[in-house]
Amino acid sequence: MSQVTESRKTNVKLKKAVAPAATEELVVLAIDLGGSHVKMRLSSGGERRAAVSGPTMSAKEMVQTVKDLTSDWRYDVIGMGYPGPVSNNRPAMEPHNLGSGWQDFDFSAAFGKPVKLVNDAVMQAIGNYKDGNMLFLGLGTGLGSAMIANHVCLPMELAHLPYKKRGTFEDFIGERGLEKYGKKKWRQSVEEIVERLRAALLPHEIVIGGGNAEKLKELPSACRIGGNENAFLGGFRLWTDATLTF
């Protein structure tokens, strides 16, 4: 499907969207936004839909793309993962791999629906969370990270911690590290970094996700793989799991 390059204008000012009463069964639209694709799915079931995103896509274009692709879907609220820091339910910074116009963008007003926005690694973590203290590491273009400590969701920026001379964790186990050092050394770095983070953060378990997780021959000890589709479950749980704090 082709991207929508210009959002439709409207002369109607959107009022603050209000979620249905807690007694109703919410239908949640989960949006997983990445640097190459924006993907969406409903909590009520059905197919996953997706569109190309890329380095020129603005926030307004993304909203219109999702609206066009889901025009036949009915939903009450939206749970969305954003590839960057989030503050007060809005992007705190522009994303590295998308266009401009994201920082402080009001998604609730743009969609006309209540939106809960979290960092994309947090949404993946929520989708994989069971109990206790869980560290999530996303092996992809960079290194996504989040921790859930007894149901409290904590976004983390572990990717840029120093590692080996002047490098960072992301330099070694992100996509750049995989291409530069090859699979064997990349896998060794993943194991070493996981053990460092285990010693520092003392999680009960570590979940490894992201597109490059499948390139691991063996998982580091006491780790499990988190399916990428669990990001949608995380988007649903933003609205439906009252035990979580974020």
Short mmCIF file of C-alpha atoms in Angstrom, two decimals:
data_model
loop_
_atom_site.label_atom_id
_atom_site.label_comp_id
_atom_site.label_asym_id
_atom_site.label_seq_id
_atom_site.Cartn_x
_atom_site.Cartn_y
_atom_site.Cartn_z
CA MET A 1 0.00 0.00 0.00
CA SER A 2 1.24 3.47 -0.78
CA GLN A 3 1.88 5.87 2.06
CA VAL A 4 -0.35 8.86 2.62
CA THR A 5 1.87 11.89 2.13
CA GLU A 6 -0.45 14.62 3.28
CA SER A 7 -2.96 14.51 6.14
CA ARG A 8 -6.50 15.66 5.49
CA LYS A 9 -7.39 19.05 6.87
CA THR A 10 -10.34 19.54 9.13
CA ASN A 11 -12.04 22.65 10.44
CA VAL A 12 -13.47 20.78 13.38
CA LYS A 13 -11.53 21.08 16.63
CA LEU A 14 -11.29 17.76 18.40
CA LYS A 15 -12.53 17.68 21.96
CA LYS A 16 -10.55 15.75 24.51
CA ALA A 17 -11.21 12.09 23.85
CA VAL A 18 -12.60 10.13 26.74
CA ALA A 19 -12.33 6.36 27.08
CA PRO A 20 -15.51 4.31 27.57
CA ALA A 21 -16.51 3.38 31.09
CA ALA A 22 -14.42 0.68 32.75
CA THR A 23 -17.43 -1.66 32.76
CA GLU A 24 -17.40 -1.81 28.96
CA GLU A 25 -15.19 -4.22 27.09
CA LEU A 26 -12.64 -2.02 25.37
CA VAL A 27 -11.53 -2.73 21.84
CA VAL A 28 -7.92 -1.57 21.60
CA LEU A 29 -6.05 -0.66 18.45
CA ALA A 30 -2.36 -1.45 19.00
CA ILE A 31 0.13 0.45 16.84
CA ASP A 32 3.74 -0.70 16.64
CA LEU A 33 5.72 2.12 15.03
CA GLY A 34 9.17 1.42 13.66
CA GLY A 35 11.70 2.96 11.35
CA SER A 36 10.71 0.75 8.41
CA HIS A 37 7.06 -0.11 9.03
CA VAL A 38 4.03 0.89 11.07
CA LYS A 39 1.98 -2.15 12.08
CA MET A 40 -1.46 -2.37 13.66
CA ARG A 41 -3.84 -4.96 15.09
CA LEU A 42 -7.12 -5.02 17.04
CA SER A 43 -7.58 -6.64 20.44
CA SER A 44 -10.83 -8.13 19.17
CA GLY A 45 -8.90 -10.27 16.67
CA GLY A 46 -8.39 -10.33 12.95
CA GLU A 47 -5.51 -9.65 10.62
CA ARG A 48 -2.44 -7.53 11.14
CA ARG A 49 -2.08 -4.59 8.79
CA ALA A 50 1.06 -2.64 7.98
CA ALA A 51 2.49 0.15 5.85
CA VAL A 52 5.97 1.35 5.02
CA SER A 53 7.16 4.18 7.29
CA GLY A 54 10.72 5.35 6.62
CA PRO A 55 12.86 8.47 7.03
CA THR A 56 10.39 10.92 5.49
CA MET A 57 7.23 9.94 7.38
CA SER A 58 5.90 12.68 9.67
CA ALA A 59 3.59 12.17 12.63
CA LYS A 60 0.62 13.57 10.66
CA GLU A 61 1.32 11.24 7.76
CA MET A 62 1.52 8.25 10.08
CA VAL A 63 -1.84 9.10 11.65
CA GLN A 64 -3.50 9.46 8.26
CA THR A 65 -1.90 6.22 7.02
CA VAL A 66 -3.29 4.32 10.03
CA LYS A 67 -6.70 5.92 9.61
CA ASP A 68 -6.81 4.93 5.94
CA LEU A 69 -5.69 1.36 6.59
CA THR A 70 -8.15 0.84 9.45
CA SER A 71 -11.15 2.75 8.08
CA ASP A 72 -13.29 -0.41 8.33
CA TRP A 73 -12.16 -1.20 11.89
CA ARG A 74 -14.05 -0.13 15.00
CA TYR A 75 -12.13 0.49 18.20
CA ASP A 76 -12.41 2.54 21.37
CA VAL A 77 -8.83 3.39 22.37
CA ILE A 78 -5.26 3.16 21.08
CA GLY A 79 -2.09 1.74 22.63
CA MET A 80 1.02 2.80 20.74
CA GLY A 81 4.75 2.14 20.89
CA TYR A 82 7.04 5.00 19.81
CA PRO A 83 10.71 4.53 18.83
CA GLY A 84 12.09 7.13 21.22
CA PRO A 85 11.66 8.65 24.68
CA VAL A 86 8.12 9.51 25.82
CA SER A 87 7.08 12.13 28.37
CA ASN A 88 3.54 13.05 29.47
CA ASN A 89 2.07 10.73 26.85
CA ARG A 90 3.85 12.52 23.99
CA PRO A 91 7.16 12.00 22.16
CA ALA A 92 9.95 13.74 24.05
CA MET A 93 12.37 13.72 21.10
CA GLU A 94 12.32 13.34 17.34
CA PRO A 95 12.93 9.73 16.22
CA HIS A 96 16.19 8.78 14.50
CA ASN A 97 14.71 6.82 11.60
CA LEU A 98 11.53 8.75 10.75
CA GLY A 99 10.68 12.22 9.47
CA SER A 100 10.02 15.37 11.47
CA GLY A 101 7.11 16.72 13.49
CA TRP A 102 6.93 14.05 16.21
CA GLN A 103 8.11 15.81 19.37
CA ASP A 104 5.15 16.87 21.56
CA PHE A 105 2.68 15.64 18.92
CA ASP A 106 -0.82 15.10 20.38
CA PHE A 107 -1.91 11.69 19.08
CA SER A 108 -5.18 11.67 21.02
CA ALA A 109 -6.30 14.84 19.26
CA ALA A 110 -5.09 13.63 15.87
CA PHE A 111 -6.84 10.26 16.08
CA GLY A 112 -9.90 11.54 17.93
CA LYS A 113 -9.47 8.60 20.31
CA PRO A 114 -7.78 8.20 23.70
CA VAL A 115 -4.15 7.17 23.15
CA LYS A 116 -1.65 5.72 25.62
CA LEU A 117 1.86 6.22 24.27
CA VAL A 118 4.98 4.43 25.54
CA ASN A 119 8.46 3.74 24.25
CA ASP A 120 8.40 0.81 21.81
CA ALA A 121 10.69 -1.32 24.00
CA VAL A 122 8.32 -0.75 26.93
CA MET A 123 5.39 -1.96 24.82
CA GLN A 124 7.36 -5.07 23.81
CA ALA A 125 8.29 -5.65 27.46
CA ILE A 126 4.68 -5.37 28.62
CA GLY A 127 3.63 -7.90 26.00
CA ASN A 128 6.19 -10.39 27.31
CA TYR A 129 5.80 -9.73 31.03
CA LYS A 130 4.64 -12.39 33.49
CA ASP A 131 5.69 -11.42 37.03
CA GLY A 132 8.56 -10.22 39.20
CA ASN A 133 11.43 -8.20 37.73
CA MET A 134 11.94 -8.66 34.00
CA LEU A 135 14.55 -7.02 31.77
CA PHE A 136 13.69 -6.72 28.07
CA LEU A 137 16.41 -6.29 25.44
CA GLY A 138 15.47 -5.68 21.83
CA LEU A 139 18.15 -6.65 19.30
CA GLY A 140 17.44 -4.68 16.15
CA THR A 141 18.81 -1.64 14.37
CA GLY A 142 19.90 -0.46 17.80
CA LEU A 143 19.40 -1.87 21.28
CA GLY A 144 16.01 -1.29 22.85
CA SER A 145 15.66 -1.81 26.57
CA ALA A 146 13.06 -1.67 29.31
CA MET A 147 12.51 -3.18 32.73
CA ILE A 148 9.33 -4.09 34.54
CA ALA A 149 9.87 -4.26 38.29
CA ASN A 150 6.93 -5.80 40.12
CA HIS A 151 4.46 -4.45 37.53
CA VAL A 152 6.07 -0.99 37.31
CA CYS A 153 7.20 -0.32 33.72
CA LEU A 154 10.52 1.49 33.41
CA PRO A 155 11.88 2.71 30.07
CA MET A 156 15.66 2.44 29.94
CA GLU A 157 18.45 3.78 27.71
CA LEU A 158 21.07 1.07 28.08
CA ALA A 159 22.18 1.20 24.44
CA HIS A 160 24.63 4.04 24.95
CA LEU A 161 26.42 2.76 28.04
CA PRO A 162 30.19 2.55 27.41
CA TYR A 163 31.60 -0.81 26.36
CA LYS A 164 35.14 -1.75 25.25
CA LYS A 165 37.35 1.25 24.64
CA ARG A 166 35.22 4.04 23.14
CA GLY A 167 32.29 1.92 22.04
CA THR A 168 28.81 1.41 23.48
CA PHE A 169 26.57 -1.61 23.94
CA GLU A 170 24.69 -0.62 20.79
CA ASP A 171 27.92 -0.36 18.76
CA PHE A 172 28.57 -4.04 19.44
CA ILE A 173 25.15 -5.72 19.52
CA GLY A 174 23.09 -3.40 17.35
CA GLU A 175 22.93 -3.81 13.56
CA ARG A 176 26.22 -1.94 13.14
CA GLY A 177 28.01 -4.42 15.38
CA LEU A 178 26.54 -7.39 13.56
CA GLU A 179 27.72 -6.04 10.21
CA LYS A 180 31.14 -4.94 11.46
CA TYR A 181 32.15 -7.94 13.57
CA GLY A 182 30.17 -10.81 12.04
CA LYS A 183 27.77 -13.23 13.69
CA LYS A 184 30.28 -15.10 15.85
CA LYS A 185 31.73 -12.04 17.61
CA TRP A 186 28.29 -10.41 17.71
CA ARG A 187 26.89 -13.44 19.55
CA GLN A 188 29.80 -13.35 22.01
CA SER A 189 29.12 -9.66 22.67
CA VAL A 190 25.43 -10.36 23.25
CA GLU A 191 26.30 -12.97 25.87
CA GLU A 192 28.84 -10.71 27.60
CA ILE A 193 26.53 -7.70 27.69
CA VAL A 194 23.59 -9.74 28.93
CA GLU A 195 25.72 -11.02 31.80
CA ARG A 196 26.86 -7.51 32.71
CA LEU A 197 23.28 -6.28 32.79
CA ARG A 198 22.16 -9.29 34.81
CA ALA A 199 24.84 -8.57 37.43
CA ALA A 200 23.95 -4.87 37.58
CA LEU A 201 20.13 -5.01 37.51
CA LEU A 202 19.40 -8.41 39.14
CA PRO A 203 16.30 -9.27 37.07
CA HIS A 204 14.44 -12.49 37.74
CA GLU A 205 14.47 -13.12 34.01
CA ILE A 206 15.67 -11.54 30.77
CA VAL A 207 13.60 -11.54 27.61
CA ILE A 208 15.39 -11.02 24.31
CA GLY A 209 13.37 -9.75 21.38
CA GLY A 210 13.84 -7.71 18.23
CA GLY A 211 14.43 -8.72 14.65
CA ASN A 212 17.98 -10.02 15.25
CA ALA A 213 17.12 -12.27 18.17
CA GLU A 214 16.63 -15.13 15.71
CA LYS A 215 20.32 -14.86 14.74
CA LEU A 216 21.40 -16.16 18.15
CA LYS A 217 22.48 -19.82 18.01
CA GLU A 218 21.95 -20.26 21.73
CA LEU A 219 20.32 -18.02 24.28
CA PRO A 220 22.35 -16.76 27.23
CA SER A 221 21.48 -18.64 30.40
CA ALA A 222 18.12 -17.90 32.07
CA CYS A 223 16.88 -15.93 29.07
CA ARG A 224 13.88 -16.51 26.83
CA ILE A 225 12.91 -15.24 23.41
CA GLY A 226 10.10 -12.71 23.21
CA GLY A 227 8.06 -12.85 20.03
CA ASN A 228 7.82 -9.59 18.08
CA GLU A 229 4.06 -10.04 17.79
CA ASN A 230 3.90 -9.59 21.56
CA ALA A 231 4.24 -5.87 20.94
CA PHE A 232 0.55 -5.90 20.02
CA LEU A 233 -0.29 -7.68 23.27
CA GLY A 234 1.65 -4.95 25.04
CA GLY A 235 -0.45 -2.31 23.29
CA PHE A 236 -3.63 -4.05 24.41
CA ARG A 237 -2.40 -4.41 28.00
CA LEU A 238 -1.72 -0.66 28.24
CA TRP A 239 -5.50 -0.36 28.52
CA THR A 240 -6.66 -3.72 29.85
CA ASP A 241 -4.12 -4.66 32.56
CA ALA A 242 -4.84 -2.60 35.65
CA THR A 243 -1.91 -4.23 37.53
CA LEU A 244 0.64 -2.31 35.45
CA THR A 245 1.99 1.15 36.25
CA PHE A 246 3.78 3.15 33.58
#
